[in-house]
XYZ file of C-alpha atoms in Angstrom:
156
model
C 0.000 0.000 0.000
C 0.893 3.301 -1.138
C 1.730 5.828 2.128
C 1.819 9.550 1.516
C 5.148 10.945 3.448
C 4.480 13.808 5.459
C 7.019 16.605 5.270
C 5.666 17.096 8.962
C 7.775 15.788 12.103
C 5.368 12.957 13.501
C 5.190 15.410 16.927
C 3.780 18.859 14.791
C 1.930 16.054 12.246
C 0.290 14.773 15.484
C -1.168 18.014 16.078
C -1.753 18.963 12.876
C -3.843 15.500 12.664
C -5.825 16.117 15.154
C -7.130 19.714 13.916
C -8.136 18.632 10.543
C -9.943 15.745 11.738
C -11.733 17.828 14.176
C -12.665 20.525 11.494
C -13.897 17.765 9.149
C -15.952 15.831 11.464
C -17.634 19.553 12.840
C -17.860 20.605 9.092
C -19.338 16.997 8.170
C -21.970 17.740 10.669
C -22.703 20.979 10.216
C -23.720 20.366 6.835
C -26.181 17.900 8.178
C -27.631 19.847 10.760
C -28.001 22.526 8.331
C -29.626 19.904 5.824
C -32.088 18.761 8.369
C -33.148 22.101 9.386
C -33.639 22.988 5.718
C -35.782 19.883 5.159
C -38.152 20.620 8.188
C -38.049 24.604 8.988
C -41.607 26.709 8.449
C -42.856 29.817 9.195
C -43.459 33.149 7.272
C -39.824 33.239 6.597
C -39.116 30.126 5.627
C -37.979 30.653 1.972
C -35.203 33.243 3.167
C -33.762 30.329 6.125
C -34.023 27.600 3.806
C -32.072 29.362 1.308
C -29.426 30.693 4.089
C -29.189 26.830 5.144
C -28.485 25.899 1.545
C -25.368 28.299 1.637
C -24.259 26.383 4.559
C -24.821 23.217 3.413
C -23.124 24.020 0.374
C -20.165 25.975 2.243
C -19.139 22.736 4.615
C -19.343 20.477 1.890
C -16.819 22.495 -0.022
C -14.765 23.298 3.268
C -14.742 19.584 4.960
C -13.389 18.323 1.216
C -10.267 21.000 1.307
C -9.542 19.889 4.944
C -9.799 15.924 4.184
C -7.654 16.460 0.960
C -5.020 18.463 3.541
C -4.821 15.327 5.915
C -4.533 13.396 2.783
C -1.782 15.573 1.677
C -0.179 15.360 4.976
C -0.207 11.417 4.729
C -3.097 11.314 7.285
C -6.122 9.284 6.454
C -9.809 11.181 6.748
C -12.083 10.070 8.802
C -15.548 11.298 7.865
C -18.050 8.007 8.225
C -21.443 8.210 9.988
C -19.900 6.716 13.276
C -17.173 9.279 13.502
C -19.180 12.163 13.192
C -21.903 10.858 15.458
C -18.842 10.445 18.516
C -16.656 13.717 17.705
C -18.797 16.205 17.001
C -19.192 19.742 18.854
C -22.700 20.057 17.890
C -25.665 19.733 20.242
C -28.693 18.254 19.547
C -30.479 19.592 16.130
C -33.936 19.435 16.496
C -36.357 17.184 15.022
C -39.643 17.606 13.343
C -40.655 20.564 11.856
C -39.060 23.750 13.149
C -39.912 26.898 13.441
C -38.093 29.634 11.337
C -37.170 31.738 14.765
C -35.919 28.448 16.202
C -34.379 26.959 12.968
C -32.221 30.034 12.857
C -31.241 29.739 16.967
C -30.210 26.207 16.503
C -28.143 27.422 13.678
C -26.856 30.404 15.510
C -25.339 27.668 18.234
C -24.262 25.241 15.795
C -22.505 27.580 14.186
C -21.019 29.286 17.522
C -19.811 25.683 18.572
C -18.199 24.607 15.853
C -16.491 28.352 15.263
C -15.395 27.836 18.791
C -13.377 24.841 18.033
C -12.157 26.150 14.885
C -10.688 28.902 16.722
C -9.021 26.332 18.664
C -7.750 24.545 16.144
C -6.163 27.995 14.283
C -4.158 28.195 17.640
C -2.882 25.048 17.785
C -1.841 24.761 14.086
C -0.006 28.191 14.361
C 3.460 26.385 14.848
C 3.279 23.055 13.594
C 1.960 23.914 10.302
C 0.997 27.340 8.841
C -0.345 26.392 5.613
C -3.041 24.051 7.560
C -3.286 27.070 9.853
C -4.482 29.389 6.627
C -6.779 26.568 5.420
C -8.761 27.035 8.860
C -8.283 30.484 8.990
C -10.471 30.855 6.083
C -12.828 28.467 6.906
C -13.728 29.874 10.041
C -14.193 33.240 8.695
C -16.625 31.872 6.405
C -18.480 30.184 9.150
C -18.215 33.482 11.070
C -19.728 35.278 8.136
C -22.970 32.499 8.552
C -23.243 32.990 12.001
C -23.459 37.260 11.909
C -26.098 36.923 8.814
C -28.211 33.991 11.278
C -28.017 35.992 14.415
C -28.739 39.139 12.149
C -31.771 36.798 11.140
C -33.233 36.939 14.707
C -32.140 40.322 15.476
């Protein structure tokens, strides 16, 4: 079998690791949480959230690829299956049924919070070890932080 070297030492690749795989499984599950909402939110402004959730959807598919292919560049295998995400997420508890527009855009305002929180986090902890990982989650999380202004905006 093929193994990608990393030009990492194992000690900073370690590290490095264990950020990415955090950011994909939060960015794995924020697209579902977002998904679900979008599936099940109503109310008189439902057409502007369920767009906004598409945006996100569409923003941590894109995002969780360009930090899997990172770890893969790194030598690291991804880990983004059903099982992994369920365990290692940051994400509370989306809600189920059909949800209100107000609340669809709370529970987004706190998923989006938690998982900014970590990403945060992980920019810290990547600063050393590896600064072009450290860029890739710098932009992500400004992104995300650009979702969670226009949500909490949303609720004023």
């Amino acid at each position: 079998m093929y193994v990608v070297k990393s030009p990492l030492s194992d000690e900073n690749l370690k590290t490095v690791s264990e950020a990415l795989q955090g950011a994909l499984v939060d960015l794995v599950d924020l697209a579902l949480v977002a998904k679900q909402i979008h599936w099940n939110v109503v109310g008189p402004r439902f057409r502007s959230v369920h767009l906004q959730l598409d945006e996100v959807v569409a923003l941590a598919r894109t995002h969780s690829d360009t930090v899997a292919e990172r770890a893969a560049a790194l030598g690291v295998s991804p880990d983004g299956r059903a099982a992994t995400v369920a365990v290692g997420s940051g994400i509370g508890v989306t809600p189920e049924g059909w949800v209100d527009d107000s609340a669809a855009v709370s529970a987004m305002v706190d998923a989006l919070g938690a998982v900014i929180a970590r990403m945060r986090e992980r920019v810290t902890s990547t600063e050393q070890p590896d600064p072009v990982s450290q860029d890739i989650l710098i932009g992500i999380t400004g992104d995300l932080e650009k979702q969670h202004w226009m949500f909490q905006a949303e609720n004023g």
